[in-house]
CSV table of C-alpha atoms in Angstrom, one decimal:
chain,number,residue,atom,x,y,z
A,1248,UNK,CA,0.1,0.0,0.0
A,1249,UNK,CA,1.2,3.5,-1.0
A,1250,UNK,CA,0.0,6.3,1.5
A,1251,UNK,CA,-0.4,9.7,0.5
A,1252,UNK,CA,-2.8,12.6,0.8
A,1253,UNK,CA,-4.9,13.7,-2.3
A,1254,UNK,CA,-7.0,16.6,-2.1
A,1255,UNK,CA,-6.6,17.0,1.5
A,1256,UNK,CA,-7.8,13.4,2.0
A,1257,UNK,CA,-5.6,10.5,3.2
A,1258,UNK,CA,-5.6,7.7,0.5
A,1259,UNK,CA,-3.8,4.4,0.3
A,1260,UNK,CA,-3.3,3.0,-3.1
A,1261,UNK,CA,-3.1,-1.0,-3.3
A,1262,UNK,CA,-1.0,-0.6,-6.8
A,1263,UNK,CA,2.4,-1.6,-7.9
A,1264,UNK,CA,4.7,1.5,-6.4
A,1265,UNK,CA,6.1,1.8,-9.9
A,1266,UNK,CA,2.7,3.0,-11.1
A,1267,UNK,CA,2.7,6.4,-12.4
A,1268,UNK,CA,0.9,8.8,-10.2
A,1269,UNK,CA,-1.5,9.9,-13.2
A,1270,UNK,CA,-2.9,6.3,-13.4
A,1271,UNK,CA,-3.4,6.0,-9.7
A,1272,UNK,CA,-5.2,9.3,-9.8
A,1273,UNK,CA,-7.3,8.6,-12.8
A,1274,UNK,CA,-7.9,5.0,-12.6
A,1275,UNK,CA,-7.9,4.1,-9.0
A,1276,UNK,CA,-9.3,7.4,-7.5
A,1277,UNK,CA,-11.4,8.4,-10.4
A,1278,UNK,CA,-10.0,11.9,-10.6
A,1279,UNK,CA,-10.1,12.3,-14.4
A,1280,UNK,CA,-9.5,16.0,-14.6
A,1281,UNK,CA,-5.7,15.2,-14.7
A,1282,UNK,CA,-5.3,14.6,-18.3
A,1283,UNK,CA,-3.0,12.0,-20.2
A,1284,UNK,CA,-1.3,13.7,-22.8
A,1285,UNK,CA,2.0,12.4,-24.1
A,1286,UNK,CA,3.1,9.9,-21.2
A,1287,UNK,CA,6.7,11.1,-21.4
A,1288,UNK,CA,6.5,14.4,-19.7
A,1289,UNK,CA,6.6,16.7,-22.7
A,1290,UNK,CA,3.2,18.1,-22.8
A,1291,UNK,CA,2.5,18.9,-18.8
A,1292,UNK,CA,-1.5,18.0,-19.4
A,1293,UNK,CA,-0.9,15.8,-16.4
A,1294,UNK,CA,0.6,18.5,-14.1
A,1295,UNK,CA,-0.6,18.2,-10.5
A,1296,UNK,CA,0.5,19.9,-7.5
A,1297,UNK,CA,3.1,17.9,-5.0
A,1298,UNK,CA,4.1,19.4,-2.0
A,1299,UNK,CA,3.6,23.0,-3.6
A,1300,UNK,CA,5.5,21.9,-6.7
A,1301,UNK,CA,3.9,21.6,-10.2
A,1302,UNK,CA,5.0,18.2,-11.2
A,1303,UNK,CA,3.9,16.0,-14.3
A,1304,UNK,CA,2.1,13.2,-12.8
A,1305,UNK,CA,3.0,10.7,-15.7
A,1306,UNK,CA,6.7,11.0,-14.4
A,1307,UNK,CA,5.9,10.8,-10.8
A,1308,UNK,CA,5.6,7.1,-9.5
A,1309,UNK,CA,3.4,6.1,-6.6
A,1310,UNK,CA,6.5,5.3,-4.5
A,1311,UNK,CA,7.9,8.7,-5.1
A,1312,UNK,CA,4.4,10.1,-4.2
A,1313,UNK,CA,4.5,8.2,-0.8
A,1314,UNK,CA,3.7,10.4,2.2
A,1315,UNK,CA,3.3,13.6,0.0
A,1316,UNK,CA,0.4,15.9,-0.6
A,1317,UNK,CA,-1.2,16.0,-4.0
A,1318,UNK,CA,-3.5,18.4,-5.4
A,1319,UNK,CA,-5.5,18.0,-8.6
A,1320,UNK,CA,-7.6,20.1,-10.4
A,1321,UNK,CA,-10.7,18.6,-8.5
A,1322,UNK,CA,-9.2,19.7,-5.2
A,1323,UNK,CA,-8.2,23.2,-6.3
A,1324,UNK,CA,-11.7,24.6,-5.7
A,1325,UNK,CA,-15.1,22.8,-5.7
A,1326,UNK,CA,-16.9,25.7,-7.1
A,1327,UNK,CA,-14.1,27.2,-9.5
A,1328,UNK,CA,-13.5,30.0,-7.4
A,1329,UNK,CA,-9.7,29.7,-7.4
A,1330,UNK,CA,-8.4,33.1,-9.1
A,1331,UNK,CA,-6.7,31.1,-11.8
A,1332,UNK,CA,-9.7,29.3,-12.9
A,1333,UNK,CA,-11.7,32.6,-12.7
A,1334,UNK,CA,-9.2,34.4,-14.9
A,1335,UNK,CA,-8.8,31.7,-17.3
A,1336,UNK,CA,-12.6,32.0,-18.1
A,1337,UNK,CA,-12.7,35.8,-17.8
A,1338,UNK,CA,-9.7,35.8,-20.5
A,1339,UNK,CA,-11.3,33.3,-22.7
A,1340,UNK,CA,-7.9,31.4,-22.5
A,1341,UNK,CA,-9.8,28.0,-22.8
A,1342,UNK,CA,-10.3,26.6,-26.2
A,1343,UNK,CA,-10.7,22.7,-26.5
A,1344,UNK,CA,-10.0,22.4,-22.7
A,1345,UNK,CA,-7.9,19.3,-22.7
A,1346,UNK,CA,-4.7,21.2,-21.5
A,1347,UNK,CA,-6.6,23.3,-19.2
A,1348,UNK,CA,-6.1,21.3,-15.8
A,1349,UNK,CA,-2.4,21.2,-16.4
A,1350,UNK,CA,-2.2,24.7,-17.2
A,1351,UNK,CA,-4.1,25.8,-14.2
A,1352,UNK,CA,-2.4,23.7,-11.8
A,1353,UNK,CA,1.1,25.2,-12.9
A,1354,UNK,CA,-0.1,28.6,-12.6
A,1355,UNK,CA,-1.8,28.0,-9.3
A,1356,UNK,CA,1.7,26.8,-8.2
A,1357,UNK,CA,3.5,29.6,-9.4
A,1358,UNK,CA,1.0,32.1,-7.9
A,1359,UNK,CA,1.5,30.3,-4.4
A,1360,UNK,CA,5.3,31.1,-4.6
A,1361,UNK,CA,5.3,34.3,-6.5
A,1362,UNK,CA,2.3,36.7,-6.1
A,1363,UNK,CA,3.3,39.1,-8.9
A,1364,UNK,CA,5.0,37.1,-11.5
A,1365,UNK,CA,6.1,38.8,-14.8
A,1366,UNK,CA,5.7,37.6,-18.3
A,1367,UNK,CA,9.0,35.7,-18.3
A,1368,UNK,CA,8.3,34.2,-15.2
A,1369,UNK,CA,4.7,33.0,-16.1
A,1370,UNK,CA,6.1,31.6,-19.5
A,1371,UNK,CA,8.8,29.6,-17.5
A,1372,UNK,CA,6.4,28.4,-15.1
A,1373,UNK,CA,4.1,27.2,-17.7
A,1374,UNK,CA,5.8,25.0,-20.5
A,1375,UNK,CA,2.4,23.2,-21.2
A,1376,UNK,CA,1.6,22.5,-24.9
A,1377,UNK,CA,-1.4,23.9,-26.1
A,1378,UNK,CA,-2.6,22.8,-29.4
A,1379,UNK,CA,-5.1,25.7,-29.6
A,1380,UNK,CA,-2.3,28.4,-29.1
A,1381,UNK,CA,-3.9,30.6,-26.5
A,1382,UNK,CA,-0.6,31.5,-25.0
A,1383,UNK,CA,-1.2,35.4,-25.2
A,1384,UNK,CA,-4.4,34.7,-23.2
A,1385,UNK,CA,-2.8,32.5,-20.9
A,1386,UNK,CA,-0.2,35.2,-19.9
A,1387,UNK,CA,-3.1,37.8,-19.5
A,1388,UNK,CA,-5.3,35.2,-17.5
A,1389,UNK,CA,-2.4,34.5,-15.1
A,1390,UNK,CA,-1.5,38.4,-14.4
A,1391,UNK,CA,-5.0,38.8,-14.0
A,1392,UNK,CA,-5.3,36.0,-11.5
A,1393,UNK,CA,-2.4,37.6,-9.6
A,1394,UNK,CA,-4.2,40.6,-9.3
A,1395,UNK,CA,-7.4,38.9,-8.1
A,1396,UNK,CA,-5.4,36.8,-5.5
A,1397,UNK,CA,-3.9,40.0,-4.3
A,1398,UNK,CA,-7.5,41.5,-4.1
A,1399,UNK,CA,-6.6,44.6,-6.7
A,1400,UNK,CA,-9.4,43.1,-8.9
A,1401,UNK,CA,-12.6,41.2,-8.8
A,1402,UNK,CA,-14.0,38.7,-11.5
A,1403,UNK,CA,-17.4,37.7,-11.6
A,1404,UNK,CA,-18.1,34.1,-10.6
A,1405,UNK,CA,-17.1,31.3,-13.1
A,1406,UNK,CA,-20.2,29.1,-14.3
A,1407,UNK,CA,-21.1,26.5,-11.8
A,1408,UNK,CA,-19.6,23.2,-12.5
A,1409,UNK,CA,-21.5,20.8,-14.7
A,1410,UNK,CA,-25.3,20.9,-16.0
A,1411,UNK,CA,-28.0,18.9,-14.9
A,1412,UNK,CA,-29.5,16.3,-17.3
A,1413,UNK,CA,-32.8,18.4,-17.4
A,1414,UNK,CA,-31.1,21.4,-18.5
A,1415,UNK,CA,-28.9,19.6,-21.1
A,1416,UNK,CA,-32.0,18.1,-22.5
A,1417,UNK,CA,-33.4,21.6,-23.0
A,1418,UNK,CA,-30.3,22.9,-24.6
A,1419,UNK,CA,-29.8,19.7,-26.8
A,1420,UNK,CA,-33.5,18.3,-27.7
A,1421,UNK,CA,-31.8,15.3,-28.7
A,1422,UNK,CA,-30.9,14.4,-25.3
A,1423,UNK,CA,-34.6,14.5,-24.2
A,1424,UNK,CA,-35.5,11.1,-23.5
A,1425,UNK,CA,-39.4,12.2,-23.7
A,1426,UNK,CA,-38.9,13.4,-27.3
């Protein structure tokens, strides 16, 4: 058993200690917000925060995570109230969304260490690959998130997570079982 703390809760994984943290989180803990991209650490889609550091979970084994504190996108905030999440929406820095959790986690780790990073520091802290090419908006979003975290600016709440089945059926009639 490998014991660690995930999103503030103690967890014990009964998996091979050589298992990448990514697969323990996704498959065993059902925390699918952490994305599998390349599997070799190049894309950073699987970034999580481990003991305050943004790390690629595809490169960290369960044995290496033993006894550590891991935060995934699901644990950053339940209601999308984290300044990075709010700023990403406000600055329209999300396109397809696949790389977004890794970018948000890298940005959150950066802002936890540096409350007012400059453009160069943001670029260095976010080596994530984004096929949609939203890099200028990402920089603006992280700068804005820093201002929000410092309470120099506010952003209206990001949309609530998820959508009810009833609302989805109204928005997409083909999903209505009564139609």
